[in-house]
mmCIF file of C-alpha atoms and ligand atoms in Angstrom:
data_model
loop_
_atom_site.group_PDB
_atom_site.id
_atom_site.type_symbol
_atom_site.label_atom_id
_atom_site.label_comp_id
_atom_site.label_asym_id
_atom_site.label_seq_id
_atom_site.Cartn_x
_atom_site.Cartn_y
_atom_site.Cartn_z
ATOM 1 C CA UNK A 1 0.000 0.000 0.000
ATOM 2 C CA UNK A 2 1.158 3.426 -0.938
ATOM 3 C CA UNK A 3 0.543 6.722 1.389
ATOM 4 C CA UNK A 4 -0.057 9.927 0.335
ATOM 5 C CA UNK A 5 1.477 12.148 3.565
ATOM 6 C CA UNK A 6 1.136 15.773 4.195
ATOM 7 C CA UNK A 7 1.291 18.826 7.059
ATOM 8 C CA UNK A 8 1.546 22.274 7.479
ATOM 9 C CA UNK A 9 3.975 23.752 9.614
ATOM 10 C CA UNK A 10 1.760 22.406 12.606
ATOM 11 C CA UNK A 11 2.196 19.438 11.828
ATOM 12 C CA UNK A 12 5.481 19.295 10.289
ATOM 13 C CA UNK A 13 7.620 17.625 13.166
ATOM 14 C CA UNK A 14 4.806 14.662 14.110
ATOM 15 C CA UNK A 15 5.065 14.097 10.343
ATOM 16 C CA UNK A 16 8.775 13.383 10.430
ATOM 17 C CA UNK A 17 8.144 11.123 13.170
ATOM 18 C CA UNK A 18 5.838 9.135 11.562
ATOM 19 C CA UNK A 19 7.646 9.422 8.044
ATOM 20 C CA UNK A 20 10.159 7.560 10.473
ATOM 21 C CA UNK A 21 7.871 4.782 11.912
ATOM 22 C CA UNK A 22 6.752 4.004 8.030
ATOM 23 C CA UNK A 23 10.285 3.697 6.791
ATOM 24 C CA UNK A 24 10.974 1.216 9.790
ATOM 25 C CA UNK A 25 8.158 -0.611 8.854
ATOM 26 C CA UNK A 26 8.856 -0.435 5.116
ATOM 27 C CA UNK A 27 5.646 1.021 4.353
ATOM 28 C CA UNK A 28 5.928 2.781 1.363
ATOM 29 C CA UNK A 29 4.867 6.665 1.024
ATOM 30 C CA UNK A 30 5.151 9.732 -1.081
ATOM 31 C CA UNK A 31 5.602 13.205 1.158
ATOM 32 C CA UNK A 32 3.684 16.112 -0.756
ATOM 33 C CA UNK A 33 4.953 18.204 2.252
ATOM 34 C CA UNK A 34 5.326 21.035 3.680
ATOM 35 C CA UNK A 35 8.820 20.663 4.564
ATOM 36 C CA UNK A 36 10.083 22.964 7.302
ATOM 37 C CA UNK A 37 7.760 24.610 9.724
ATOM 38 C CA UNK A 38 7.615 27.419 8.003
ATOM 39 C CA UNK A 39 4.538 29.255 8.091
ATOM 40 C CA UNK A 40 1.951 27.789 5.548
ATOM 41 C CA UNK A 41 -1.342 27.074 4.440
ATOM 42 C CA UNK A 42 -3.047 23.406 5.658
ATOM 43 C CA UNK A 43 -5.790 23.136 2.627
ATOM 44 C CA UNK A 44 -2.613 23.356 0.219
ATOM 45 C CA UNK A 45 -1.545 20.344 1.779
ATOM 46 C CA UNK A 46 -4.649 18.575 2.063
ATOM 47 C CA UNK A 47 -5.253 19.181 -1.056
ATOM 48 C CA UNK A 48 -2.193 17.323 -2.695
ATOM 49 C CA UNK A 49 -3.137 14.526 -0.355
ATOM 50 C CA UNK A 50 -6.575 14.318 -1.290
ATOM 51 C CA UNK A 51 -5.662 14.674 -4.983
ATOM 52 C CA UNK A 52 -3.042 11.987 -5.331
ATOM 53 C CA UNK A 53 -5.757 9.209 -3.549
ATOM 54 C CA UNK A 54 -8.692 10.099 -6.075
ATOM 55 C CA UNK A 55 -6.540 9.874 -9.067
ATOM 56 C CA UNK A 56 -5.318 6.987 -7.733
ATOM 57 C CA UNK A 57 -1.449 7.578 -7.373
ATOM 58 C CA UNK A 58 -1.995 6.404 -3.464
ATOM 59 C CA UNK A 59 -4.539 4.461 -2.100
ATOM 60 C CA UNK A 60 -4.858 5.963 1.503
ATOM 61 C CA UNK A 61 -3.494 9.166 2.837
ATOM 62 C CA UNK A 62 -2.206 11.014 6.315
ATOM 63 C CA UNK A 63 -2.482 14.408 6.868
ATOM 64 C CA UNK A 64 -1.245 16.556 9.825
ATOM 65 C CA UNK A 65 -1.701 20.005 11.310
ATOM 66 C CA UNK A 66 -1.919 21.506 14.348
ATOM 67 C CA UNK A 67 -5.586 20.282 15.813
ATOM 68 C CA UNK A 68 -5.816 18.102 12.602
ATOM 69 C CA UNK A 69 -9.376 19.861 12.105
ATOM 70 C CA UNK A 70 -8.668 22.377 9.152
ATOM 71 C CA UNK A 71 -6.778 19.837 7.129
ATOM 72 C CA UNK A 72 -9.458 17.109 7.848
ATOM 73 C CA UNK A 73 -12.198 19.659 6.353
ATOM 74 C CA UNK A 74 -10.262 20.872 3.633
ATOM 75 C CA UNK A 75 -9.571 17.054 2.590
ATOM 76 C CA UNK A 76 -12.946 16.298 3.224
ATOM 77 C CA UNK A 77 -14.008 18.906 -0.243
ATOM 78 C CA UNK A 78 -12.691 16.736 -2.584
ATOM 79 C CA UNK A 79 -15.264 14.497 -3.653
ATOM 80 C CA UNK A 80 -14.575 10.813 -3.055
ATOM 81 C CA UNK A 81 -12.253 11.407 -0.120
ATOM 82 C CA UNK A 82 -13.423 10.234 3.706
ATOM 83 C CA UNK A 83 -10.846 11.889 5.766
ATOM 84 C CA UNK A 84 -11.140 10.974 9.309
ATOM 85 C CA UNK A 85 -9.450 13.341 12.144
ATOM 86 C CA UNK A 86 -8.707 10.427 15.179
ATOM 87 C CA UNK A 87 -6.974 10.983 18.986
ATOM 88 C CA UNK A 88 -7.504 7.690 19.783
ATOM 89 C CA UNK A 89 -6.774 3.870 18.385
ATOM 90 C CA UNK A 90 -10.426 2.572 18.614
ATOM 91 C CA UNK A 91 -11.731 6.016 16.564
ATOM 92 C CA UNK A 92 -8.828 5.153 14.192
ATOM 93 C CA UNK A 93 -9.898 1.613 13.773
ATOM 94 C CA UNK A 94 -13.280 2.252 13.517
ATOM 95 C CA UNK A 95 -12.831 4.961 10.333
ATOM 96 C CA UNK A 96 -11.361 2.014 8.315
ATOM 97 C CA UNK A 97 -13.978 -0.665 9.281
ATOM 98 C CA UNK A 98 -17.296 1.329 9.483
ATOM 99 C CA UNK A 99 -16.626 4.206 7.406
ATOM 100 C CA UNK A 100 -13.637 3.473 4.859
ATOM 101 C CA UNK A 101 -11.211 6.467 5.518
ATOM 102 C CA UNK A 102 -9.027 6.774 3.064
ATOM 103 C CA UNK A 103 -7.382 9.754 5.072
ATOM 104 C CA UNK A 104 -6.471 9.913 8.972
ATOM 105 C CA UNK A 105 -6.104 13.495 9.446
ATOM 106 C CA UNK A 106 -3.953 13.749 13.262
ATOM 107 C CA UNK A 107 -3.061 16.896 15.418
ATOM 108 C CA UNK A 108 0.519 17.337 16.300
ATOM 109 C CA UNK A 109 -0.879 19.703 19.056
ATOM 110 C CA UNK A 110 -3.519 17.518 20.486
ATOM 111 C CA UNK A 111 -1.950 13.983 20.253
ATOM 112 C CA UNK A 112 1.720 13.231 21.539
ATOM 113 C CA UNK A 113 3.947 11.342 19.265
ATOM 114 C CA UNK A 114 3.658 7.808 21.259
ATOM 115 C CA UNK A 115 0.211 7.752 20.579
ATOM 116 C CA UNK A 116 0.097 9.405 17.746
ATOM 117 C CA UNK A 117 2.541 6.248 15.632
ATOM 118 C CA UNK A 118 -0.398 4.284 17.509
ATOM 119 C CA UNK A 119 -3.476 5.622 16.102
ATOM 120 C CA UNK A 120 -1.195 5.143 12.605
ATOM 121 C CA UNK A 121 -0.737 1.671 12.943
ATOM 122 C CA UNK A 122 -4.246 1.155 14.174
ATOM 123 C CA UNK A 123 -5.875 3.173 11.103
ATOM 124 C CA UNK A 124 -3.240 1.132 8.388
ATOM 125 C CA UNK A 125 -3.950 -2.037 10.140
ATOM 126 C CA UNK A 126 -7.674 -1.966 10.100
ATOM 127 C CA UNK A 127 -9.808 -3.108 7.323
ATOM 128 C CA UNK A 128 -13.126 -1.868 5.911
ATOM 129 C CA UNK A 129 -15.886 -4.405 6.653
ATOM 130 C CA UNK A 130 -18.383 -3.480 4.243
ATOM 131 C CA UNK A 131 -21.862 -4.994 4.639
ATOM 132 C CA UNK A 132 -24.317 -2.285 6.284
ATOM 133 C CA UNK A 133 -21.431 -0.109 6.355
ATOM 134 C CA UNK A 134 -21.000 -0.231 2.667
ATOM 135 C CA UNK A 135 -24.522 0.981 2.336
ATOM 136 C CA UNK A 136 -23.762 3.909 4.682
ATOM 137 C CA UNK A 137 -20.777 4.682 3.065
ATOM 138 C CA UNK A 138 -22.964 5.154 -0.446
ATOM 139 C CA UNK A 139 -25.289 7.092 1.086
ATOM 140 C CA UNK A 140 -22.286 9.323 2.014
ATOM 141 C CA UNK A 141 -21.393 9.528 -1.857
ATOM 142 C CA UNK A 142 -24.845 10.010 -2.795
ATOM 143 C CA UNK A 143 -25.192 12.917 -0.603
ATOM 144 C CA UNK A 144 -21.640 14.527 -1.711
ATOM 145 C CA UNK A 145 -23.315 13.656 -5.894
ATOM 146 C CA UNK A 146 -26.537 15.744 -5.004
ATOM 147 C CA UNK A 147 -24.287 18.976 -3.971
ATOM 148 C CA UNK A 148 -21.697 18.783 -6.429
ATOM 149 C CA UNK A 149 -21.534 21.172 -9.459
HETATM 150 C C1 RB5 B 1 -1.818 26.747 12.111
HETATM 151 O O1 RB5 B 1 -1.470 27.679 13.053
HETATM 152 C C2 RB5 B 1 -3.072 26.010 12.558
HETATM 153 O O2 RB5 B 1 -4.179 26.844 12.469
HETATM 154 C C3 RB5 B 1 -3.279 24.754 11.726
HETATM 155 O O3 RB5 B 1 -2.153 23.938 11.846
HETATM 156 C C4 RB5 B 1 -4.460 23.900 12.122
HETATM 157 O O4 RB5 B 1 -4.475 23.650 13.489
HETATM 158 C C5 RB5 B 1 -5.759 24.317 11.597
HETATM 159 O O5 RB5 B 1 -6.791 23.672 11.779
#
């Protein structure tokens, strides 16, 4: 599985510590950035992310900032994307099986790094269960098809 991965400055040193805990694992990842924490601009970011999972480049996606709640909602206006913003494991979990996330969205501000690598490994590790939830999850894309342009 390839990840799309991208911060803002917020989130720019929890993403080098999980860009860490993928290459241990030998997960494999593209970084559309940023890359310092430099003052910059989360839907950018989120953006890139969302971008490179609906054309299909990457199948799922992190994203980082400083709550994690501007680049969840700025993911979250790309049709076809489910970005999920998680502080805990069973939240993380739970976006893959019930509600097929294709983005965890984290908070470098809210959620230390321990727990932070794992709500990762919880989200990656977790598998969508379909069933009722697939229905849900259609109802979801219905609802995004009526208010698109
Ligand atoms: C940047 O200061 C901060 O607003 C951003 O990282 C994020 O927390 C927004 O939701």
């Amino acid at each position: 599985m390839k990840l799309a991965i991208g911060c803002d400055h917020g989130g720019y040193n929890l993403k080098t510590a999980i860009l860490e805990h993928l290459d241990k694992k030998g997960i494999e990842y593209k970084d559309f950035g940023c890359y310092s924490t430099e003052s910059c601009d989360y839907p950018d970011f989120a953006e890139k992310v969302a971008e490179a999972i609906v054309n299909g480049e990457c199948e799922r996606g992190i994203i980082i900032c400083g709550t994690g709640i501007g680049i969840s909602i700025a993911a979250n206006k790309v049709p076809g994307i489910r970005a999920a913003h998680c502080t805990d494991t069973f939240s993380a979990k739970a976006s893959r099986q019930h509600n097929d996330a294709n983005i965890l969205a984290l908070g470098e501000r809210i959620t230390g790094v321990g727990l932070a690598l794992d709500i990762v490994d919880a989200y990656l590790e977790a598998e969508f269960e379909g069933g009722r939830h697939q229905r849900r999850v259609d109802k979801i894309t219905e609802i995004e098809k009526k208010y698109s342009k």
